[in-house]
Every structure is written in C-alpha cells, then in structure tokens.
Coordinates of N, CA and C in Angstrom, one line a residue:
Chain F
D1 N 8.0 20.7 -9.0 CA 6.9 19.9 -8.4 C 5.9 19.3 -9.4
G2 N 5.8 19.8 -10.5 CA 4.9 19.3 -11.5 C 5.4 17.9 -11.9
G3 N 6.6 17.4 -11.6 CA 7.1 16.2 -12.0 C 6.5 15.0 -11.3
I4 N 5.7 15.2 -10.2 CA 5.2 14.0 -9.5 C 3.7 14.3 -9.4
T5 N 2.9 13.3 -9.8 CA 1.4 13.5 -9.8 C 0.8 12.4 -9.0
Q6 N -0.4 12.7 -8.5 CA -1.2 11.7 -7.7 C -2.6 11.8 -8.2
S7 N -3.3 10.6 -8.3 CA -4.7 10.6 -8.6 C -5.4 9.5 -7.9
P8 N -6.7 9.7 -7.6 CA -7.4 10.9 -7.7 C -7.1 11.9 -6.6
K9 N -7.6 13.1 -6.7 CA -7.4 14.1 -5.7 C -8.3 13.8 -4.5
Y10 N -9.5 13.4 -4.7 CA -10.4 13.0 -3.6 C -10.9 11.6 -3.9
L11 N -11.0 10.8 -2.9 CA -11.5 9.4 -3.1 C -12.4 9.0 -1.9
F12 N -13.5 8.4 -2.2 CA -14.4 8.0 -1.2 C -14.5 6.4 -1.3
R13 N -14.5 5.8 -0.2 CA -14.5 4.4 -0.1 C -15.5 3.9 0.9
K14 N -16.2 2.8 0.5 CA -17.1 2.2 1.5 C -16.3 1.2 2.4
E15 N -16.7 1.0 3.6 CA -16.0 0.1 4.5 C -15.9 -1.3 3.8
G16 N -14.8 -2.0 3.9 CA -14.7 -3.3 3.4 C -14.1 -3.3 2.0
Q17 N -14.0 -2.2 1.3 CA -13.5 -2.1 0.0 C -12.0 -1.8 0.0
N18 N -11.3 -2.4 -1.0 CA -9.9 -2.0 -1.3 C -9.9 -0.9 -2.3
V19 N -9.0 0.1 -2.1 CA -8.8 1.1 -3.1 C -7.3 1.3 -3.4
T20 N -7.0 1.8 -4.7 CA -5.7 2.0 -5.1 C -5.4 3.4 -5.4
L21 N -4.4 4.0 -4.8 CA -4.0 5.4 -5.1 C -2.8 5.4 -6.1
S22 N -2.9 6.3 -7.0 CA -1.9 6.3 -8.1 C -0.8 7.4 -7.7
C23 N 0.5 7.0 -8.0 CA 1.6 8.0 -7.9 C 2.5 7.8 -9.1
E24 N 2.7 8.8 -9.9 CA 3.6 8.8 -11.0 C 4.6 9.9 -11.0
Q25 N 5.9 9.6 -11.3 CA 6.9 10.7 -11.4 C 7.7 10.6 -12.7
N26 N 8.0 11.8 -13.3 CA 8.8 11.8 -14.5 C 10.1 12.5 -14.2
L27 N 10.5 12.5 -13.0 CA 11.8 13.1 -12.6 C 13.0 12.1 -12.7
N28 N 12.7 10.9 -13.1 CA 13.7 9.8 -13.2 C 14.4 9.6 -11.8
H29 N 13.6 9.8 -10.8 CA 14.1 9.5 -9.4 C 14.1 8.0 -9.1
D30 N 15.2 7.6 -8.4 CA 15.3 6.2 -8.0 C 14.3 5.7 -7.0
A31 N 14.1 6.6 -5.9 CA 13.3 6.2 -4.8 C 12.0 6.8 -4.7
M32 N 11.0 6.1 -4.2 CA 9.6 6.6 -4.0 C 9.1 6.3 -2.7
Y33 N 8.2 7.1 -2.2 CA 7.7 6.9 -0.8 C 6.2 7.2 -0.7
W34 N 5.6 6.6 0.3 CA 4.2 6.9 0.6 C 4.1 7.3 2.1
Y35 N 3.4 8.4 2.3 CA 3.2 8.9 3.7 C 1.7 9.1 3.9
R36 N 1.4 9.0 5.1 CA 0.0 9.3 5.6 C 0.1 10.5 6.5
Q37 N -0.9 11.4 6.3 CA -1.0 12.6 7.2 C -2.4 12.7 7.8
D38 N -2.5 12.7 9.1 CA -3.7 12.9 9.8 C -3.8 14.4 10.3
P39 N -5.0 14.9 10.5 CA -5.1 16.3 11.0 C -4.2 16.6 12.2
G40 N -3.4 17.6 12.1 CA -2.6 18.0 13.3 C -1.4 17.1 13.5
Q41 N -1.1 16.2 12.6 CA -0.1 15.3 12.7 C 1.0 15.5 11.7
G42 N 2.2 15.0 12.0 CA 3.2 15.0 11.0 C 3.0 13.9 9.9
L43 N 3.9 13.7 9.1 CA 3.8 12.7 8.0 C 4.4 11.4 8.6
R44 N 3.7 10.3 8.4 CA 4.2 9.0 8.8 C 4.4 8.1 7.6
L45 N 5.5 7.4 7.6 CA 6.0 6.6 6.4 C 5.2 5.3 6.4
I46 N 4.6 5.0 5.2 CA 3.9 3.8 5.0 C 4.8 2.7 4.4
Y47 N 5.3 3.0 3.2 CA 6.2 2.1 2.4 C 7.1 3.0 1.7
Y48 N 8.3 2.4 1.3 CA 9.2 3.1 0.4 C 9.9 2.1 -0.5
S49 N 10.4 2.6 -1.6 CA 11.0 1.8 -2.6 C 12.3 2.5 -3.1
Q50 N 13.4 1.8 -3.0 CA 14.7 2.4 -3.4 C 15.0 2.1 -4.9
I51 N 14.3 1.0 -5.4 CA 14.7 0.5 -6.7 C 13.5 -0.3 -7.2
V52 N 13.4 -0.4 -8.5 CA 12.3 -1.2 -9.1 C 12.3 -2.6 -8.6
N53 N 11.1 -3.1 -8.4 CA 10.8 -4.5 -7.9 C 11.3 -4.7 -6.5
D54 N 11.5 -3.7 -5.7 CA 11.9 -3.8 -4.3 C 11.3 -2.7 -3.5
F55 N 10.8 -3.0 -2.3 CA 10.2 -2.0 -1.4 C 10.3 -2.5 0.0
Q56 N 10.2 -1.6 0.9 CA 10.3 -1.9 2.3 C 9.2 -1.3 3.1
K57 N 8.8 -1.9 4.2 CA 7.8 -1.4 5.1 C 8.3 -0.1 5.8
G58 N 7.4 0.8 6.0 CA 7.8 2.0 6.8 C 7.2 1.7 8.2
D59 N 6.9 2.8 8.9 CA 6.4 2.7 10.3 C 5.0 2.2 10.5
I60 N 4.2 2.4 9.4 CA 2.7 2.1 9.6 C 2.2 1.3 8.4
A61 N 2.9 0.2 8.0 CA 2.6 -0.5 6.8 C 1.3 -1.4 6.9
E62 N 0.9 -1.7 8.1 CA -0.2 -2.7 8.3 C -1.5 -2.2 7.6
G63 N -2.1 -3.0 6.8 CA -3.3 -2.7 6.0 C -3.1 -2.0 4.7
Y64 N -1.8 -1.9 4.3 CA -1.4 -1.3 3.0 C -0.6 -2.2 2.2
S65 N -0.6 -2.1 0.9 CA 0.3 -2.8 0.0 C 0.8 -1.9 -1.1
V66 N 1.9 -2.2 -1.7 CA 2.5 -1.4 -2.8 C 3.1 -2.4 -3.8
S67 N 3.4 -1.8 -5.0 CA 4.2 -2.5 -6.0 C 5.1 -1.4 -6.7
R68 N 6.2 -1.9 -7.2 CA 7.1 -1.0 -8.0 C 7.6 -1.7 -9.2
E69 N 6.7 -1.9 -10.2 CA 7.0 -2.6 -11.4 C 7.7 -1.7 -12.4
K70 N 7.5 -0.4 -12.3 CA 8.2 0.6 -13.2 C 8.8 1.6 -12.3
K71 N 9.9 2.2 -12.8 CA 10.6 3.2 -12.1 C 9.7 4.5 -11.8
E72 N 8.8 4.8 -12.7 CA 8.1 6.0 -12.6 C 6.8 5.9 -11.8
S73 N 6.4 4.6 -11.4 CA 5.1 4.4 -10.8 C 5.2 3.6 -9.5
F74 N 4.4 4.1 -8.5 CA 4.5 3.4 -7.2 C 3.1 3.5 -6.6
P75 N 2.1 2.6 -7.0 CA 0.8 2.7 -6.5 C 0.6 2.1 -5.1
L76 N -0.3 2.7 -4.4 CA -0.6 2.2 -3.0 C -2.0 1.7 -2.9
T77 N -2.1 0.5 -2.4 CA -3.5 -0.1 -2.2 C -3.8 0.0 -0.7
V78 N -4.9 0.6 -0.4 CA -5.4 0.6 1.0 C -6.4 -0.5 1.1
T79 N -6.1 -1.5 1.9 CA -7.0 -2.7 2.0 C -8.0 -2.6 3.1
S80 N -8.9 -3.5 3.1 CA -10.0 -3.5 4.1 C -9.4 -3.8 5.5
A81 N -8.2 -4.2 5.5 CA -7.6 -4.5 6.8 C -7.1 -3.3 7.5
Q82 N -7.1 -2.2 6.8 CA -6.6 -0.9 7.4 C -7.8 -0.4 8.2
K83 N -7.7 -0.3 9.5 CA -8.8 0.0 10.4 C -9.3 1.4 10.3
N84 N -8.5 2.4 10.1 CA -8.8 3.8 10.1 C -8.2 4.5 8.9
P85 N -8.7 4.2 7.7 CA -7.9 4.7 6.5 C -8.2 6.2 6.1
T86 N -9.2 6.8 6.7 CA -9.5 8.2 6.3 C -8.3 9.1 6.7
A87 N -7.7 9.7 5.7 CA -6.4 10.5 5.8 C -6.1 11.2 4.5
F88 N -5.0 12.0 4.6 CA -4.4 12.6 3.4 C -3.2 11.8 3.1
Y89 N -3.1 11.3 1.9 CA -2.0 10.5 1.5 C -1.0 11.2 0.5
L90 N 0.2 11.2 0.9 CA 1.2 11.9 0.1 C 2.3 11.0 -0.5
C91 N 2.6 11.1 -1.7 CA 3.6 10.3 -2.4 C 4.8 11.3 -2.6
A92 N 6.0 10.7 -2.5 CA 7.2 11.5 -2.7 C 8.2 10.7 -3.5
S93 N 9.2 11.4 -4.1 CA 10.3 10.7 -4.8 C 11.6 11.5 -4.5
S94 N 12.7 10.7 -4.6 CA 14.0 11.4 -4.4 C 15.1 10.5 -5.2
G95 N 16.3 11.1 -5.3 CA 17.4 10.3 -5.8 C 17.8 10.6 -7.3
G96 N 18.7 11.5 -7.5 CA 19.3 11.6 -8.9 C 18.3 12.2 -9.8
G97 N 18.2 11.7 -11.0 CA 17.2 12.1 -12.0 C 17.5 13.5 -12.5
I98 N 16.4 14.2 -13.0 CA 16.6 15.5 -13.6 C 16.8 16.6 -12.6
T99 N 16.5 16.3 -11.3 CA 16.7 17.3 -10.3 C 18.1 17.3 -9.8
K100 N 18.9 16.3 -10.1 CA 20.3 16.2 -9.7 C 20.4 16.4 -8.2
T101 N 19.5 15.9 -7.4 CA 19.5 16.0 -5.9 C 19.6 14.6 -5.4
Y102 N 19.9 14.4 -4.1 CA 20.1 13.1 -3.6 C 19.0 12.8 -2.5
N103 N 19.1 13.5 -1.4 CA 18.2 13.2 -0.3 C 16.9 14.0 -0.3
E104 N 16.9 15.1 -1.0 CA 15.7 15.9 -1.0 C 14.5 15.1 -1.6
Q105 N 13.4 15.1 -0.9 CA 12.2 14.5 -1.3 C 11.2 15.5 -1.9
F106 N 10.7 15.2 -3.1 CA 9.7 16.0 -3.8 C 8.3 15.3 -3.6
F107 N 7.4 16.1 -3.2 CA 6.0 15.6 -2.9 C 5.0 15.8 -4.1
G108 N 4.1 14.9 -4.2 CA 3.0 15.0 -5.1 C 1.9 15.8 -4.4
P109 N 0.8 16.2 -5.0 CA -0.2 17.0 -4.5 C -1.1 16.3 -3.5
G110 N -1.1 15.0 -3.3 CA -1.8 14.3 -2.3 C -3.2 13.8 -2.8
T111 N -3.6 12.8 -2.1 CA -5.0 12.2 -2.3 C -5.7 12.2 -1.0
R112 N -6.9 12.8 -0.9 CA -7.6 12.8 0.3 C -8.6 11.6 0.3
L113 N -8.4 10.6 1.1 CA -9.3 9.4 1.2 C -10.2 9.5 2.3
T114 N -11.5 9.3 2.0 CA -12.5 9.3 3.1 C -13.3 8.0 3.0
V115 N -13.4 7.3 4.1 CA -14.2 6.1 4.2 C -15.6 6.4 4.8
L116 N -16.6 6.0 4.0 CA -18.0 6.4 4.3 C -18.6 5.3 5.2
Chain M
G1 N 14.2 3.0 16.3 CA 14.2 3.9 15.1 C 14.3 5.3 15.6
E2 N 14.4 6.2 14.6 CA 14.5 7.6 14.8 C 13.2 8.2 15.4
N3 N 13.4 9.2 16.3 CA 12.2 9.9 16.9 C 12.6 11.4 16.8
V4 N 11.6 12.1 16.2 CA 11.8 13.6 16.1 C 10.7 14.3 16.9
E5 N 11.1 15.2 17.8 CA 10.2 16.0 18.5 C 10.3 17.4 18.1
Q6 N 9.2 18.1 17.9 CA 9.1 19.5 17.4 C 8.4 20.4 18.3
H7 N 8.9 21.6 18.5 CA 8.2 22.5 19.4 C 8.4 24.0 18.9
P8 N 7.5 24.9 19.1 CA 6.2 24.6 19.7 C 5.2 24.0 18.6
S9 N 4.0 23.6 19.1 CA 3.0 23.1 18.1 C 2.3 24.3 17.4
T10 N 2.2 25.4 18.1 CA 1.6 26.6 17.5 C 2.5 27.8 17.9
L11 N 2.6 28.7 16.9 CA 3.4 29.9 17.1 C 2.7 31.1 16.5
S12 N 2.5 32.1 17.2 CA 1.8 33.3 16.7 C 2.8 34.5 16.9
V13 N 3.0 35.3 15.8 CA 3.9 36.4 15.8 C 3.3 37.6 15.1
Q14 N 3.8 38.7 15.3 CA 3.5 39.9 14.6 C 4.4 40.1 13.4
E15 N 3.8 40.6 12.3 CA 4.6 40.8 11.1 C 5.8 41.6 11.4
G16 N 7.0 41.1 10.9 CA 8.2 41.8 11.2 C 9.0 41.1 12.3
D17 N 8.4 40.4 13.2 CA 9.1 39.7 14.2 C 9.8 38.5 13.7
S18 N 10.6 37.9 14.5 CA 11.3 36.6 14.2 C 10.5 35.4 14.8
A19 N 10.7 34.3 14.1 CA 10.1 33.1 14.6 C 11.1 32.0 14.6
V20 N 11.1 31.2 15.7 CA 12.0 30.1 15.9 C 11.3 28.8 16.2
I21 N 11.6 27.8 15.5 CA 11.0 26.4 15.7 C 12.1 25.5 16.0
K22 N 12.0 24.6 17.0 CA 13.1 23.7 17.4 C 12.7 22.3 17.3
C23 N 13.7 21.5 16.9 CA 13.5 20.0 16.8 C 14.6 19.3 17.5
T24 N 14.3 18.2 18.1 CA 15.3 17.3 18.6 C 15.2 15.9 17.9
Y25 N 16.3 15.2 17.8 CA 16.2 13.9 17.2 C 17.0 12.9 18.1
S26 N 16.7 11.6 17.9 CA 17.3 10.6 18.8 C 18.4 9.8 18.2
D27 N 18.5 9.6 16.9 CA 19.4 8.8 16.2 C 20.7 9.6 15.8
S28 N 21.8 9.3 16.4 CA 23.0 10.0 16.1 C 23.5 9.8 14.7
A29 N 23.0 8.7 14.0 CA 23.4 8.4 12.7 C 22.6 9.3 11.6
S30 N 21.6 10.0 12.1 CA 20.9 10.9 11.1 C 21.8 11.9 10.6
N31 N 21.8 12.2 9.3 CA 22.8 13.0 8.7 C 22.2 14.1 7.7
Y32 N 20.9 14.2 7.6 CA 20.3 15.2 6.7 C 19.0 15.7 7.4
F33 N 18.9 17.0 7.4 CA 17.8 17.6 8.2 C 17.0 18.7 7.4
P34 N 15.9 18.3 6.7 CA 15.2 19.3 5.9 C 14.1 19.9 6.7
W35 N 13.7 21.1 6.2 CA 12.5 21.8 6.8 C 11.5 22.0 5.6
Y36 N 10.2 21.6 5.9 CA 9.2 21.7 4.9 C 8.1 22.7 5.3
K37 N 7.6 23.4 4.4 CA 6.5 24.3 4.6 C 5.2 23.8 3.9
Q38 N 4.1 23.7 4.6 CA 2.9 23.1 4.0 C 1.7 24.1 4.2
E39 N 1.2 24.6 3.1 CA 0.0 25.4 3.2 C -1.2 24.5 3.2
L40 N -2.3 25.1 3.7 CA -3.5 24.3 3.9 C -3.9 23.5 2.6
G41 N -4.0 22.2 2.7 CA -4.5 21.4 1.6 C -3.5 21.2 0.5
K42 N -2.3 21.7 0.7 CA -1.2 21.6 -0.3 C -0.1 20.6 0.0
R43 N 0.8 20.4 -0.9 CA 1.9 19.5 -0.7 C 3.0 20.2 0.1
P44 N 3.7 19.4 0.9 CA 4.9 20.0 1.6 C 5.9 20.5 0.6
Q45 N 6.6 21.6 0.9 CA 7.6 22.2 0.0 C 8.8 22.4 0.8
L46 N 10.0 21.9 0.3 CA 11.3 22.1 1.0 C 11.6 23.6 1.0
I47 N 12.0 24.1 2.2 CA 12.4 25.5 2.2 C 13.9 25.7 2.5
I48 N 14.4 24.7 3.3 CA 15.8 24.8 3.6 C 16.2 23.4 4.1
D49 N 17.5 23.0 4.0 CA 18.0 21.8 4.6 C 19.4 22.0 5.0
I50 N 19.9 21.0 5.8 CA 21.2 21.1 6.3 C 21.8 19.7 6.5
R51 N 23.0 19.5 6.2 CA 23.7 18.2 6.4 C 24.5 18.2 7.7
S52 N 24.8 17.0 8.2 CA 25.4 16.9 9.5 C 26.8 17.4 9.6
N53 N 27.4 17.7 8.5 CA 28.8 18.3 8.5 C 28.8 19.8 8.5
V54 N 27.6 20.4 8.6 CA 27.5 21.9 8.6 C 26.7 22.3 9.8
G55 N 27.1 23.4 10.4 CA 26.5 23.9 11.6 C 25.4 24.9 11.4
E56 N 25.5 25.6 10.3 CA 24.5 26.6 10.0 C 24.4 26.9 8.5
K57 N 23.1 27.2 8.1 CA 22.9 27.5 6.7 C 21.8 28.6 6.6
K58 N 22.1 29.5 5.7 CA 21.1 30.7 5.6 C 20.7 30.9 4.2
D59 N 19.4 31.2 4.0 CA 18.9 31.5 2.7 C 17.9 32.7 2.8
Q60 N 18.4 33.9 2.6 CA 17.6 35.1 2.7 C 17.1 35.2 4.1
R61 N 15.8 35.2 4.4 CA 15.2 35.4 5.7 C 15.1 34.1 6.5
I62 N 15.6 33.0 5.9 CA 15.5 31.7 6.6 C 16.8 31.2 6.9
A63 N 17.0 30.6 8.1 CA 18.3 30.0 8.5 C 18.0 28.8 9.3
V64 N 18.9 27.8 9.3 CA 18.8 26.6 10.1 C 20.1 26.4 10.8
T65 N 20.0 26.0 12.1 CA 21.2 25.7 12.8 C 21.2 24.3 13.3
L66 N 22.3 23.6 13.4 CA 22.4 22.2 13.8 C 23.4 22.1 14.9
N67 N 23.0 21.4 16.0 CA 23.9 21.1 17.1 C 23.9 19.5 17.2
K68 N 25.0 18.9 16.6 CA 25.0 17.5 16.6 C 25.2 16.9 17.9
T69 N 26.0 17.5 18.8 CA 26.2 17.0 20.1 C 25.0 16.9 20.9
A70 N 24.2 17.9 20.8 CA 22.9 18.0 21.6 C 21.8 17.3 20.8
K71 N 22.0 17.0 19.6 CA 21.0 16.4 18.7 C 19.8 17.3 18.6
H72 N 20.0 18.5 18.3 CA 18.9 19.4 18.0 C 19.2 20.4 16.9
F73 N 18.1 20.8 16.1 CA 18.3 21.7 15.1 C 17.1 22.7 15.1
S74 N 17.3 23.9 14.6 CA 16.3 24.9 14.7 C 16.1 25.7 13.4
L75 N 14.9 26.1 13.1 CA 14.6 27.0 12.0 C 14.3 28.4 12.5
H76 N 15.0 29.3 11.8 CA 14.8 30.8 12.2 C 14.3 31.5 11.0
I77 N 13.2 32.2 11.2 CA 12.6 33.1 10.1 C 12.7 34.5 10.7
T78 N 13.3 35.4 10.0 CA 13.4 36.8 10.3 C 12.4 37.6 9.5
E79 N 12.1 38.8 10.0 CA 11.2 39.7 9.3 C 10.0 39.0 8.7
T80 N 9.3 38.3 9.6 CA 8.1 37.5 9.1 C 7.1 38.3 8.4
Q81 N 6.4 37.6 7.4 CA 5.4 38.2 6.6 C 4.2 37.4 6.7
P82 N 3.0 37.9 6.4 CA 1.8 37.1 6.5 C 1.8 35.9 5.6
E83 N 2.5 35.9 4.5 CA 2.6 34.8 3.6 C 3.5 33.7 4.2
D84 N 4.2 33.9 5.3 CA 4.9 32.9 6.0 C 4.0 32.0 6.8
S85 N 2.7 32.4 7.0 CA 1.8 31.6 7.7 C 1.6 30.3 7.0
A86 N 1.8 29.2 7.8 CA 1.7 27.8 7.2 C 2.0 26.8 8.4
V87 N 2.0 25.6 8.0 CA 2.6 24.5 8.9 C 4.0 24.2 8.5
Y88 N 4.9 24.2 9.5 CA 6.3 23.9 9.2 C 6.6 22.5 9.8
F89 N 7.3 21.7 9.1 CA 7.7 20.4 9.6 C 9.3 20.3 9.5
C90 N 9.9 19.8 10.5 CA 11.2 19.4 10.5 C 11.3 17.8 10.2
A91 N 12.4 17.4 9.8 CA 12.6 15.9 9.6 C 14.1 15.6 9.7
A92 N 14.3 14.3 10.0 CA 15.7 13.8 10.1 C 15.8 12.5 9.2
L93 N 16.8 12.4 8.5 CA 17.0 11.3 7.6 C 18.1 10.4 8.1
T94 N 17.7 9.1 8.1 CA 18.7 8.0 8.5 C 18.9 7.1 7.4
N95 N 20.1 6.9 7.0 CA 20.4 6.0 5.9 C 20.4 4.6 6.4
N96 N 19.9 3.7 5.5 CA 20.0 2.3 5.8 C 21.4 1.8 5.6
A97 N 21.7 0.6 6.1 CA 23.1 0.1 6.0 C 23.4 -0.2 4.6
G98 N 24.5 0.3 4.1 CA 25.1 -0.2 2.9 C 24.4 0.3 1.6
G99 N 25.0 0.0 0.5 CA 24.4 0.3 -0.9 C 24.2 1.7 -1.2
T100 N 23.2 2.0 -2.1 CA 22.9 3.3 -2.5 C 21.6 3.8 -1.9
S101 N 21.4 3.4 -0.7 CA 20.1 3.8 0.0 C 19.9 5.3 0.1
Y102 N 18.7 5.7 -0.2 CA 18.4 7.1 0.0 C 17.8 7.4 1.4
G103 N 17.7 6.4 2.2 CA 17.3 6.6 3.6 C 15.9 6.8 3.8
K104 N 15.6 7.0 5.1 CA 14.2 7.2 5.5 C 14.1 8.6 6.3
L105 N 13.1 9.3 6.0 CA 12.8 10.6 6.7 C 11.8 10.3 7.8
T106 N 12.1 10.8 9.0 CA 11.2 10.8 10.1 C 10.8 12.3 10.4
F107 N 9.5 12.6 10.4 CA 9.0 14.0 10.5 C 8.7 14.3 12.0
G108 N 8.8 15.6 12.3 CA 8.2 16.1 13.5 C 6.7 16.3 13.4
Q109 N 6.1 16.7 14.5 CA 4.6 16.8 14.5 C 4.1 18.0 13.8
G110 N 5.0 19.0 13.5 CA 4.5 20.2 12.8 C 4.3 21.4 13.8
T111 N 4.5 22.6 13.2 CA 4.3 23.8 14.0 C 3.4 24.7 13.1
I112 N 2.3 25.1 13.6 CA 1.4 26.0 12.9 C 1.8 27.4 13.2
L113 N 2.4 28.1 12.2 CA 2.9 29.5 12.3 C 1.8 30.4 11.8
T114 N 1.5 31.4 12.6 CA 0.5 32.4 12.2 C 1.2 33.8 12.3
V115 N 1.3 34.5 11.2 CA 1.9 35.9 11.2 C 0.8 36.9 11.1
H116 N 0.6 37.7 12.1 CA -0.5 38.7 12.1 C 0.0 40.0 11.5
P117 N -0.8 40.6 10.5 CA -0.4 41.8 9.9 C -0.4 43.0 10.9

C-alpha cells in the first residue's frame, strides 16, 4: 500500500475556489481511479483512466476534472461547479506492474476535503 | 449500469460468533467481486476476492461465496475477534467492451461490523 500516495491529507477550501488533489503511484499500474466517500456511504467513482492521456467519466463526474499526463500521476481538480464537495477522496490504481495483479485495486490513504 | 446492494448496514456480534454480510448485483456481465475492509479514517484494504468462474473461496477465517444465477455473493467471517470491527464493502467489477480494460468497480453501501469482547 505504500506504493500509492495522496496529498494533502487534509484540505480546506473556500466556496468558489478550485482545488487540486494529488495522487501518485510507483506500482507501475496502468489504471488509476478517483472515488468519493461520504459518511455512511460506499465509494462512488468520479473518474478513471486506463492509459496515459485517456480518461473516462465515472458515475459522479460533474464538477470534477482530471488529467493523466504521466503513468504514475492522476490529479483531481474539484471545481467551483461541484455543489457539495466536502467529502473523503480516495485514489486507487490497478493493472499489472510490480503487484502482478489485474483487477485488484490498491487505495491511497485519502484526502479529506472540507469546504468552509 | 451496475447496481450493488449490501445488507445489513450494521451488524453486531459477540467475539467468537460468525458474521455474514450479503450483496446482490444487477449486471450479469460482472465477473470479479472483491471485499474490502476499512477502519475509521483509513484506506480500504482488500481482504478477499472471487471471480465469476469460482463458487467459493476461503482464506483462514474469511470465506466468500458466489451464486451467479441469483446474482448474489456473501462474506463469511468465523470466530470473530474485536480487531475484525470495521466497515466492510462489497463490490462488483464490470469490464468495458473490448481492449485491455481493467473495468469499473461498483461498491455496496457498506456494513459496520462491531465485535464485542
């Protein structure tokens, strides 16, 4: 699990501001994912990327944007268009690499975003 | 798209008892079913998984069963211990059409398991 990192651990944002959450993996995994977790809820998929320079919307993509310019990095931007951004954000990766797994997703430690 | 329902939402057992958590899924194309354990404020950790060509898998005190016909799968924990207390999530993976897609996971709502000493 040490192979996937997220920063910062806590993030505070004023209404109307965009913020970017970092996700880096050194597992050499092909695919990366962003999930949102609200209290008492399961994980909901925001965006995912199967390969560099390509990504797809998940179930709740509105108000978020991503990029995948490098295999090891998949930053998530929470825009001012996201109406209720306060949540716990989890990044994950899967696919080959040093874990030699295929479907298993490995999660980062998460970023807790609070809108003030 | 896929829809995963998980029950119960909370489960309280005495140490040493067994615990069972059940999930149903809607998409018959789903072919991989992991279970994650998440402690408070921490990342989810995979505890066991099963593929659609297998009916049961066991790893020490943990087992998972899959019924493809009925589209449901269950997590069984025997001889529960206080350190098993956590939130457990089931998930179902559906592969996109073609290529080397790693698919999308759809998660259940989670079960808060409390094991009383």
